[in-house]
PDB file of C-alpha atoms in Angstrom:
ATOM      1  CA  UNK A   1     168.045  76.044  66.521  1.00 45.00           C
ATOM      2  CA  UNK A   2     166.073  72.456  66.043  1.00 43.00           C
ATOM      3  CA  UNK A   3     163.466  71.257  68.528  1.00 45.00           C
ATOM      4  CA  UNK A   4     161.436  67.863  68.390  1.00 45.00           C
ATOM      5  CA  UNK A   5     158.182  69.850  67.258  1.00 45.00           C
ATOM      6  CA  UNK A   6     159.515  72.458  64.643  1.00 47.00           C
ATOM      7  CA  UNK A   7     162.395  73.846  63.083  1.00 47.00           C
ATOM      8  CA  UNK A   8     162.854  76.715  60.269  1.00 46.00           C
ATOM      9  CA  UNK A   9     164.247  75.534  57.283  1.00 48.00           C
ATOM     10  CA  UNK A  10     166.951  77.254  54.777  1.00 47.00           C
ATOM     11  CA  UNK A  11     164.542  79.781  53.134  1.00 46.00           C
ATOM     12  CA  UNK A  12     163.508  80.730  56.389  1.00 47.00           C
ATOM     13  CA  UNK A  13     159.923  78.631  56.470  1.00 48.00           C
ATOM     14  CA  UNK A  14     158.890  77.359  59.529  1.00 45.00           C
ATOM     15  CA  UNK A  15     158.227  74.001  59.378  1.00 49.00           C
ATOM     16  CA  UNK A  16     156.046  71.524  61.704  1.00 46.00           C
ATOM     17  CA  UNK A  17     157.609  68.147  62.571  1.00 49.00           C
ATOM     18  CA  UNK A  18     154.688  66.111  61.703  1.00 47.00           C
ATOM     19  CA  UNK A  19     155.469  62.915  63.335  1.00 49.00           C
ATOM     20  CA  UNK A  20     156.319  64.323  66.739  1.00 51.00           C
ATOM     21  CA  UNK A  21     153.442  66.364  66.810  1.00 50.00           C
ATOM     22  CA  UNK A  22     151.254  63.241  66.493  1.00 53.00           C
ATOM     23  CA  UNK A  23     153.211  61.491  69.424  1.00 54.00           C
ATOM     24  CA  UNK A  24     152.164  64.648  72.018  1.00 50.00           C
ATOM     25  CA  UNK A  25     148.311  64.110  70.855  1.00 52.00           C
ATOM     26  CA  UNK A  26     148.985  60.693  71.315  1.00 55.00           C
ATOM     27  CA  UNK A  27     150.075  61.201  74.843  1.00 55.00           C
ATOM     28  CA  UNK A  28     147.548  63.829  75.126  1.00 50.00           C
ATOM     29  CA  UNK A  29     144.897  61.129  74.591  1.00 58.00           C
ATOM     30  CA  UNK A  30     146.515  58.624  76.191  1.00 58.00           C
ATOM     31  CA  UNK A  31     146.571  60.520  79.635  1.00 62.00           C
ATOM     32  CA  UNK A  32     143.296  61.699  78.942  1.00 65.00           C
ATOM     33  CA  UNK A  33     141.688  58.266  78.933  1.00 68.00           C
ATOM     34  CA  UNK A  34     143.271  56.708  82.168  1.00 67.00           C
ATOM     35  CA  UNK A  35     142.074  60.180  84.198  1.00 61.00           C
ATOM     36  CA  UNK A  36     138.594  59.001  82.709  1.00 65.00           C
ATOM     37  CA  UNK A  37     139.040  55.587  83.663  1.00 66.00           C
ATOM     38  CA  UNK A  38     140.379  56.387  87.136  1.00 64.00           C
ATOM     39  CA  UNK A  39     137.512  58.680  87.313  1.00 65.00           C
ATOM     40  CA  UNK A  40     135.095  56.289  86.905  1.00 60.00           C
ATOM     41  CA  UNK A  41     136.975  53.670  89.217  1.00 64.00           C
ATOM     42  CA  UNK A  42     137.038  55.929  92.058  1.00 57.00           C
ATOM     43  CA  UNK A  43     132.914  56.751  91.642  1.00 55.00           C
ATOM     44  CA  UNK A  44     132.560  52.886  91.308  1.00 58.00           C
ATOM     45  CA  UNK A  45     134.276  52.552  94.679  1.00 63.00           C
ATOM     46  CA  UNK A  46     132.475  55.445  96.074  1.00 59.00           C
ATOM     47  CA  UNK A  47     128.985  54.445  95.055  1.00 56.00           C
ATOM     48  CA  UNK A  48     129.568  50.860  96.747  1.00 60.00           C
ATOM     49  CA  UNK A  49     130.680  52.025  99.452  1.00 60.00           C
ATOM     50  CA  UNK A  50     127.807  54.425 100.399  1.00 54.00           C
ATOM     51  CA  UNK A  51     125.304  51.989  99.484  1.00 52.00           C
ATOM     52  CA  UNK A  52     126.996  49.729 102.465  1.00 56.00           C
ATOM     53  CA  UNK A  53     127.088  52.166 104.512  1.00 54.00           C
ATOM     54  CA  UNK A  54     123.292  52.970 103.661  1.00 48.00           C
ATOM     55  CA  UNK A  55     121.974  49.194 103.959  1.00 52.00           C
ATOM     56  CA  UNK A  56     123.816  48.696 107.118  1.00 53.00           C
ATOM     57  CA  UNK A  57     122.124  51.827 108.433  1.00 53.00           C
ATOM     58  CA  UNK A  58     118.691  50.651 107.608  1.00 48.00           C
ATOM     59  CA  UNK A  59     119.921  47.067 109.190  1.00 51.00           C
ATOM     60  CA  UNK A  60     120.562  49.253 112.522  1.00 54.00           C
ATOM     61  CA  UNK A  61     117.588  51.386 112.372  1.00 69.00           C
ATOM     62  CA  UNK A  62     115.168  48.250 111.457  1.00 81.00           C
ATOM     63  CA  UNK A  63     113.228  47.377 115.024  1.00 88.00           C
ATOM     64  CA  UNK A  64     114.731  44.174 116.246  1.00 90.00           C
ATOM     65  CA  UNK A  65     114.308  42.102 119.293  1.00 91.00           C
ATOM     66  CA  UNK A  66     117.898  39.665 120.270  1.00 93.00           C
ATOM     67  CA  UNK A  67     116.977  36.172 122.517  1.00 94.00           C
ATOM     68  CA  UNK A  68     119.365  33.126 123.299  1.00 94.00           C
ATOM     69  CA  UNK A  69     117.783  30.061 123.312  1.00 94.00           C
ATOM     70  CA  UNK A  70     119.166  26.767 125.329  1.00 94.00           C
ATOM     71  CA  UNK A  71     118.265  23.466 124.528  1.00 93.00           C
ATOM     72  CA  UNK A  72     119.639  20.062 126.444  1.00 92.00           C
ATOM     73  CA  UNK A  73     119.390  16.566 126.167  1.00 88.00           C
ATOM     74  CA  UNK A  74     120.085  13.947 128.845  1.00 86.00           C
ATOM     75  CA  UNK A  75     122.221  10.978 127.580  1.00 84.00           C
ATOM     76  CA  UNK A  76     123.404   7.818 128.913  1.00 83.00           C
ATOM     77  CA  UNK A  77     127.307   7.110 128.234  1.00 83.00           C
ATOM     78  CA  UNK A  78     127.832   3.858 126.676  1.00 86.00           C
ATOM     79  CA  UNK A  79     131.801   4.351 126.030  1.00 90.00           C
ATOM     80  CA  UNK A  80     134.570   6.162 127.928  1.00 90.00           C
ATOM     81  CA  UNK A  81     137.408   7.796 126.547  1.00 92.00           C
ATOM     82  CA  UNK A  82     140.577   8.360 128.814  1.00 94.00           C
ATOM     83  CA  UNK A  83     144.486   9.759 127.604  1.00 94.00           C
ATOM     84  CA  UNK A  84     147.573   8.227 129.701  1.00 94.00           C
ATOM     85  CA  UNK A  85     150.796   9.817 129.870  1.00 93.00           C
ATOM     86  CA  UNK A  86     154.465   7.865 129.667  1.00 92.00           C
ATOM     87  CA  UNK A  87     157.218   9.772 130.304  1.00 91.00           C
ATOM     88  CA  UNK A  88     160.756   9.542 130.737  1.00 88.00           C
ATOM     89  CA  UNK A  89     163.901  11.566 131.197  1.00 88.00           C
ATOM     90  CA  UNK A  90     167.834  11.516 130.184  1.00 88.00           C
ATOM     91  CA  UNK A  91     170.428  13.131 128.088  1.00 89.00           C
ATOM     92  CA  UNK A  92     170.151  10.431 125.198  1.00 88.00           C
ATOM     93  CA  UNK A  93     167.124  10.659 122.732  1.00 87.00           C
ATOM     94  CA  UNK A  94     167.371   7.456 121.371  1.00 87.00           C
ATOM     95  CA  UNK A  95     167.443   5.839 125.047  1.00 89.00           C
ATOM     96  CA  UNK A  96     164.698   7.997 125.946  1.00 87.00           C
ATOM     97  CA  UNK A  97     162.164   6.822 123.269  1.00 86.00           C
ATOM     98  CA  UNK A  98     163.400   2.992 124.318  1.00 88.00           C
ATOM     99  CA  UNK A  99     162.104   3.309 127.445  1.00 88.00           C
ATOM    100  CA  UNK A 100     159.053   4.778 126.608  1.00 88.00           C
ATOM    101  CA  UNK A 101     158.780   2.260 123.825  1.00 89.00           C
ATOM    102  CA  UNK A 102     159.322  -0.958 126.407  1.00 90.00           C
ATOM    103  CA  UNK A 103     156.830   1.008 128.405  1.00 91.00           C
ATOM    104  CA  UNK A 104     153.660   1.709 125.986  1.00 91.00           C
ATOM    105  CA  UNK A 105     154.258  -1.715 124.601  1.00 92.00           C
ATOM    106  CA  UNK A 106     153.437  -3.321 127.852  1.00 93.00           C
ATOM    107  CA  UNK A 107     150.199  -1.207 128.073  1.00 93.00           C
ATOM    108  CA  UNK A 108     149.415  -1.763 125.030  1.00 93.00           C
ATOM    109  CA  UNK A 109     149.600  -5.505 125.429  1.00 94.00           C
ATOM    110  CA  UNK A 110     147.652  -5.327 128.412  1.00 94.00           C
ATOM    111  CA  UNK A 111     144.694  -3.260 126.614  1.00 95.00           C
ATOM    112  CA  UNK A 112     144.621  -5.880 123.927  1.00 94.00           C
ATOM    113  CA  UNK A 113     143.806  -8.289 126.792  1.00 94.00           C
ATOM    114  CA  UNK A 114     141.197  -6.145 127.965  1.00 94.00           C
ATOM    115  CA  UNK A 115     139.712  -6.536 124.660  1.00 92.00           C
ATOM    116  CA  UNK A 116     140.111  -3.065 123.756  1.00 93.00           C
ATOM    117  CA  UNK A 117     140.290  -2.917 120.251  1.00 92.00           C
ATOM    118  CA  UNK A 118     143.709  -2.050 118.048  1.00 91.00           C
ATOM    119  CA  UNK A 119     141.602   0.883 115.963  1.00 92.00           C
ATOM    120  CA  UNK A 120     140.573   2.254 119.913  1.00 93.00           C
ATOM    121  CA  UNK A 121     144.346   2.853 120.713  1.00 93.00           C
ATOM    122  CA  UNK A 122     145.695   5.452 119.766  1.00 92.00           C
ATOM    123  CA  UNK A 123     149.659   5.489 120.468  1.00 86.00           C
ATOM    124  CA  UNK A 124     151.615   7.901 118.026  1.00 83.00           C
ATOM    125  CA  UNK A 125     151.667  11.298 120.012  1.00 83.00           C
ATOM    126  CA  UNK A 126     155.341  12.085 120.899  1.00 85.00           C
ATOM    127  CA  UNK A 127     156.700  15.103 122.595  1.00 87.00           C
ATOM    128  CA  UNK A 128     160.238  15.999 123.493  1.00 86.00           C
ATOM    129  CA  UNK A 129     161.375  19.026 125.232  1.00 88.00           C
ATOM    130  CA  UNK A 130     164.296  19.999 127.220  1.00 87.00           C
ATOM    131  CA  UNK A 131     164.666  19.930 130.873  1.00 85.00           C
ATOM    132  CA  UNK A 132     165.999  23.104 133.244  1.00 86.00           C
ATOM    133  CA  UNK A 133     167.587  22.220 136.397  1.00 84.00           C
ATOM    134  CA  UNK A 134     168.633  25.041 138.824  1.00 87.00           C
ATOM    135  CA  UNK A 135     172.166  25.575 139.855  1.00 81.00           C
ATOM    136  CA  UNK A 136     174.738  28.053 141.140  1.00 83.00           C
ATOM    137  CA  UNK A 137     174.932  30.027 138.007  1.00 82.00           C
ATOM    138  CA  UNK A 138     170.961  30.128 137.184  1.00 83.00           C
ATOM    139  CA  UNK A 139     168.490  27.421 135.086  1.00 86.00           C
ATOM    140  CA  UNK A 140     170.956  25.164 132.879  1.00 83.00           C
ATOM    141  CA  UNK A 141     170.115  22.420 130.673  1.00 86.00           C
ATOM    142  CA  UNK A 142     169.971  18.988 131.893  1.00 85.00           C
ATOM    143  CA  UNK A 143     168.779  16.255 129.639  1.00 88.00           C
ATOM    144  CA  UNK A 144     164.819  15.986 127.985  1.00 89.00           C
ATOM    145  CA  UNK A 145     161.615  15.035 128.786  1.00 91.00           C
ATOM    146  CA  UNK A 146     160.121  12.454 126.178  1.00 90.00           C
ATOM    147  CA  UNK A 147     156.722  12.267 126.814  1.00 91.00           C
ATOM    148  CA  UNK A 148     154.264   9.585 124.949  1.00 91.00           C
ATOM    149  CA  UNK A 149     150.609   9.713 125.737  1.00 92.00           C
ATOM    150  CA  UNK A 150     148.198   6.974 124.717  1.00 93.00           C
ATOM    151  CA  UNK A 151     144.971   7.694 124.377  1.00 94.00           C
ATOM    152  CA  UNK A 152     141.522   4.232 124.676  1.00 95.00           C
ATOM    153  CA  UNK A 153     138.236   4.691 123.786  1.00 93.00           C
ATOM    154  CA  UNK A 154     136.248   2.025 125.234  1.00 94.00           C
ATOM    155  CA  UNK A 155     132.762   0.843 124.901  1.00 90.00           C
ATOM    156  CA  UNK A 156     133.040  -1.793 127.581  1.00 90.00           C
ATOM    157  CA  UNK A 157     132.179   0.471 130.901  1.00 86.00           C
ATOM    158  CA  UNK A 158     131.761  -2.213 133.077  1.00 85.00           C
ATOM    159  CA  UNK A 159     135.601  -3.064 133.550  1.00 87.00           C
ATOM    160  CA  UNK A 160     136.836   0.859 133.251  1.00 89.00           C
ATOM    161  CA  UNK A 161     138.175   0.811 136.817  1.00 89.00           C
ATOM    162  CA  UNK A 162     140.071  -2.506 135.736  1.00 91.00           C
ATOM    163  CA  UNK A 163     141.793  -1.371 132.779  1.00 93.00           C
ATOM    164  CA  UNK A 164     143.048   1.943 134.660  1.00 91.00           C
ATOM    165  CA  UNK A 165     144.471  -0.378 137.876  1.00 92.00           C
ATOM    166  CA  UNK A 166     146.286  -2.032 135.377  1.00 93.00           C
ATOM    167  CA  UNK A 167     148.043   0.539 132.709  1.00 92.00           C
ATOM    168  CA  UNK A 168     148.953   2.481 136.179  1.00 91.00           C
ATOM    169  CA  UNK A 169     150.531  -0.847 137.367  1.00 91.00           C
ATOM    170  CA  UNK A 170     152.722  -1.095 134.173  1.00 89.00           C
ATOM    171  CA  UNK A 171     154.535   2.426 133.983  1.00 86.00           C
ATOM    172  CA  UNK A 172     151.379   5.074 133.336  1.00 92.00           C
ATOM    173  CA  UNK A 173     152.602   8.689 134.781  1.00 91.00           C
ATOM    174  CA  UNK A 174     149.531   9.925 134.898  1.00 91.00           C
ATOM    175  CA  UNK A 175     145.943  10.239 133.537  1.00 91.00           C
ATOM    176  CA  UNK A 176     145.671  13.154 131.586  1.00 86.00           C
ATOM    177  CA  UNK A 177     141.494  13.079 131.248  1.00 85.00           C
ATOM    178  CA  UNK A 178     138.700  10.670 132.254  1.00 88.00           C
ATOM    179  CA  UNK A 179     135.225  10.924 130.507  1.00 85.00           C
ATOM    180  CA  UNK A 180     132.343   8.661 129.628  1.00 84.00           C
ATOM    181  CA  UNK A 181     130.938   9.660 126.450  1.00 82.00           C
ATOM    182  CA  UNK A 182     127.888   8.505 124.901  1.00 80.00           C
ATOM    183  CA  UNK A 183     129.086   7.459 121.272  1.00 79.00           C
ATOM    184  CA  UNK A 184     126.639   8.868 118.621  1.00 70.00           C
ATOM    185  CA  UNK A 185     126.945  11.946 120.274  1.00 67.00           C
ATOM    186  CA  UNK A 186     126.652  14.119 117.621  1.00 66.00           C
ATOM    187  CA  UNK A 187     122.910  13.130 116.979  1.00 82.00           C
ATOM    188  CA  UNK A 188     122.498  14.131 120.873  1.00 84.00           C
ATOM    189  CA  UNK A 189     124.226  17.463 120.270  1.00 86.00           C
ATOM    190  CA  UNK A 190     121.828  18.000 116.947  1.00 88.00           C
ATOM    191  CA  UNK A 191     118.973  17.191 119.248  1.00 90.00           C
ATOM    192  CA  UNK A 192     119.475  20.312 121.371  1.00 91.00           C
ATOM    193  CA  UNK A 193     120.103  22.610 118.887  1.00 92.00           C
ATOM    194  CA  UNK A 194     117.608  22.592 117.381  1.00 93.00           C
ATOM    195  CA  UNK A 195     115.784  22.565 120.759  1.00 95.00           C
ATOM    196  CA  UNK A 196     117.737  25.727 120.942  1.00 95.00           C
ATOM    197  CA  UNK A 197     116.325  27.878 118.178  1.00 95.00           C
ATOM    198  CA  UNK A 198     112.672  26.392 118.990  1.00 96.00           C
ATOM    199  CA  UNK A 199     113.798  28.018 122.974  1.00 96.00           C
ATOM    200  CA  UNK A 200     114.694  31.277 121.159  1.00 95.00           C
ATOM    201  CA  UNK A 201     111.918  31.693 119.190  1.00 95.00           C
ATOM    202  CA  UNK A 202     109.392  30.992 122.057  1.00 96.00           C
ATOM    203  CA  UNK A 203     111.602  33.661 124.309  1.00 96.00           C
ATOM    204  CA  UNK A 204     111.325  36.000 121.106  1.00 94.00           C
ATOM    205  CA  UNK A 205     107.479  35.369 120.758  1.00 94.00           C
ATOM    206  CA  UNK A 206     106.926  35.940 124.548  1.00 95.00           C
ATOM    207  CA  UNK A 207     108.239  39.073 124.760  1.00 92.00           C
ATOM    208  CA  UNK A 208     106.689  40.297 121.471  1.00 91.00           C
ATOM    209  CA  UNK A 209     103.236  39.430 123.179  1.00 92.00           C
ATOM    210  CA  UNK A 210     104.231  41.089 126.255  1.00 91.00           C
ATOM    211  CA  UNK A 211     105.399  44.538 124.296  1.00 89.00           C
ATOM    212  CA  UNK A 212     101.980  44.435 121.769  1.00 91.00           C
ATOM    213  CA  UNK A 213     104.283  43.543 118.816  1.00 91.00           C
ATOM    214  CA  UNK A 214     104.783  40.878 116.628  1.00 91.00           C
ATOM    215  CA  UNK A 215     108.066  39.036 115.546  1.00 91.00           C
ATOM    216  CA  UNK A 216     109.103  38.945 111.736  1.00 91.00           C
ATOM    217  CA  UNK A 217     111.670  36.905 110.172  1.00 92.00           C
ATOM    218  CA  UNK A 218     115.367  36.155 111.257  1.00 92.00           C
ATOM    219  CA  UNK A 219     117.812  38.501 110.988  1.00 92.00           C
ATOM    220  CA  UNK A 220     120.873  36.922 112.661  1.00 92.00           C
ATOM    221  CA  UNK A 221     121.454  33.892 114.020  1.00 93.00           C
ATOM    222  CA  UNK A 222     124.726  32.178 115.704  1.00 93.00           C
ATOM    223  CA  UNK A 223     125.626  29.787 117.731  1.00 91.00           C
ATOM    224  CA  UNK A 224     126.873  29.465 120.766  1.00 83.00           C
ATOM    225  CA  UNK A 225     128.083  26.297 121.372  1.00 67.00           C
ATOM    226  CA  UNK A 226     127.693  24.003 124.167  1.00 60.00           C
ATOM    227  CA  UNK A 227     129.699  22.544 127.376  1.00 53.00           C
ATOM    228  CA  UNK A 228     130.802  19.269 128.073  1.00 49.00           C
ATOM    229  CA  UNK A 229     132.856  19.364 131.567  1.00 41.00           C
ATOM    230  CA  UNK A 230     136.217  16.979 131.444  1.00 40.00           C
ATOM    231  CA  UNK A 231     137.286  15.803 134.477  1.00 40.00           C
ATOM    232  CA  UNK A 232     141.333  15.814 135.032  1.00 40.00           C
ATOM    233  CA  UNK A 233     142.717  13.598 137.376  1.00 42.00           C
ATOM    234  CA  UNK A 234     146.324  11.840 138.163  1.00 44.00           C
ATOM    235  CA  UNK A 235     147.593   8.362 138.615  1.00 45.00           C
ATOM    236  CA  UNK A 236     147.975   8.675 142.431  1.00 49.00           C
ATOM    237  CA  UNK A 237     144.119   9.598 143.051  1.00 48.00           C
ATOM    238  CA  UNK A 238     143.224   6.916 140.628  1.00 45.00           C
ATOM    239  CA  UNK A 239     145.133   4.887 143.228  1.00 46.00           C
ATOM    240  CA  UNK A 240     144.147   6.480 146.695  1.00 49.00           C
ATOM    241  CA  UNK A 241     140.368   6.555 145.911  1.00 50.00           C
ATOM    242  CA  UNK A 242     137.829   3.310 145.632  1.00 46.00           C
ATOM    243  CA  UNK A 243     135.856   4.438 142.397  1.00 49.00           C
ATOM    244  CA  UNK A 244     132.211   2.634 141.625  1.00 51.00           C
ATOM    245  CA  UNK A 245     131.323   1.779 137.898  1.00 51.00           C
ATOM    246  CA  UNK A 246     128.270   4.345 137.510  1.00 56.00           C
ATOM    247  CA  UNK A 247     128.469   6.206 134.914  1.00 59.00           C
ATOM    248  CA  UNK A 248     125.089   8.028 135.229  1.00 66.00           C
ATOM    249  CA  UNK A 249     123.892  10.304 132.871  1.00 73.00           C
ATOM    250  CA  UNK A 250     125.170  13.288 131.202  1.00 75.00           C
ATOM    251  CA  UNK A 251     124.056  16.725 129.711  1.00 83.00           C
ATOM    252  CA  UNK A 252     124.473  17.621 126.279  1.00 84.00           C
ATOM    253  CA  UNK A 253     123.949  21.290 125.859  1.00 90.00           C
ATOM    254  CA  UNK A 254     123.913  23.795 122.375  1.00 92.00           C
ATOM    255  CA  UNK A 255     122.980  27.722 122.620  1.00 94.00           C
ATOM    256  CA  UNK A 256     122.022  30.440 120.089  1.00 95.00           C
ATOM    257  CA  UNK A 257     121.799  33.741 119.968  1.00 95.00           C
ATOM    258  CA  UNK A 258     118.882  34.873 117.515  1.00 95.00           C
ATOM    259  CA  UNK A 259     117.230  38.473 116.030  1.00 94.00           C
ATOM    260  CA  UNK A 260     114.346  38.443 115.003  1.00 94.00           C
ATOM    261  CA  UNK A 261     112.328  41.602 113.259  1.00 93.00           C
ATOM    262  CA  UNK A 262     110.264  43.446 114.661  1.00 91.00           C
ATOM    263  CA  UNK A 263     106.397  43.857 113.249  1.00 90.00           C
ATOM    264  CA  UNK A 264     104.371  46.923 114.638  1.00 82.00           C
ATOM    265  CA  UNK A 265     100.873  46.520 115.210  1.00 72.00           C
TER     266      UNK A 265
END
């Protein structure tokens, strides 16, 4: 009988397939090397996974205080941003976006007479969806909705009032936000944050005093963000209500949260 390692021959020698046997050490090594490899792998893993574990335990265990810090700064708008809504329902598409075409064209018109800049109108937001009617046999389908919304920045605040009495005169739905805005903004907001941190580090230092400690360096820090209020209002309170050009002032705000280590006396 033959096998793949060794056979007997005629005389009755046994005799050792040669080149088989070199295939099984072969595989022998073969398999011998990935277990080491895999080995090694898995200890790699292992290793960085306890020393994690280790520094984020010492991160937890290190003595650390945790403030939020405010900081604001007053500003005076000098612009106004406001978003109108156009809409205008029907079965036809194509009809639909006419109308609100004729429409935005005459507001637009009347913004460029305002002397509203082209680059301050913004014009391009469309959005169609379909419109549910109730009847005997539940909600069906009955036409769409196109709306268009336009959307003016404006630095001239003394004529604000103006410009909305006259885009609600020419086919405006509604106003979907009024705000002055102080333009430059950003520097305001950058103002106040750092404000912020200076806020969190005096909180941090105060209670350090108070607890016979010192503070260290930062641990963590994130912010928080800040709040700007937007005021919503629609086309027939625009209409109903006498409104006085004063913009006043507004409130730019920024928060962080900060840790700080603690230093024992």
């Amino acid at each position: 009988m033959i096998s793949r390692a060794a056979y007997f021959n005629t005389a009755g020698m046994y005799n050792v397939n040669v080149s088989d046997n070199r295939r099984c050490i072969g595989k022998v090594k073969g398999i011998t090397m990935i277990k080491k490899i895999l080995t090694h792998t898995v200890f790699a893993i292992t290793t960085l996974l306890f020393v994690g574990a280790l520094h984020a335990q010492t991160q937890e265990q290190t003595p650390q205080i945790h403030v939020q810090g405010s900081g604001a700064v007053s500003v005076t708008p000098n612009a106004y941003r406001v978003t109108f809504i156009i809409e205008a329902q029907g079965n036809t598409v194509s009809k639909l976006n006419g109308m609100a075409n004729s429409e935005i064209n005459n507001v637009v018109n009347f913004l460029l007479s305002m002397d509203i800049q082209e680059q301050n109108i913004q014009s391009m937001q469309v959005r169609l969806n379909p419109r549910y009617v109730n009847g005997p046999n539940g909600r069906i389908q009955d036409g769409f909705t196109l709306t268009r919304e336009i959307v003016v920045t404006d630095s001239n605040i003394d004529h604000y009032d103006q410009v909305l009495d006259g885009v609600l005169k020419r086919g405006v739905d509604r106003i979907q936000q009024f705000n002055f805005i102080s333009q430059g903004q950003n520097n305001a907001y950058d103002v106040a944050l750092v404000a912020a941190v200076k806020d969190a580090k005096a909180r941090a230092t105060l209670l350090a005093k108070e607890l016979g400690v010192e503070i260290g360096e930062v641990v963590a820090i994130s912010e928080s963000g800040g709040n700007m209020p937007v005021p919503v209002m629609r086309a027939d309170a625009f209409l109903s209500e006498k409104v006085t050009s004063l913009p006043g002032q507004e409130t730019v705000e920024a928060r962080v949260n900060v840790s700080f280590r603690i230093i024992q006396n």
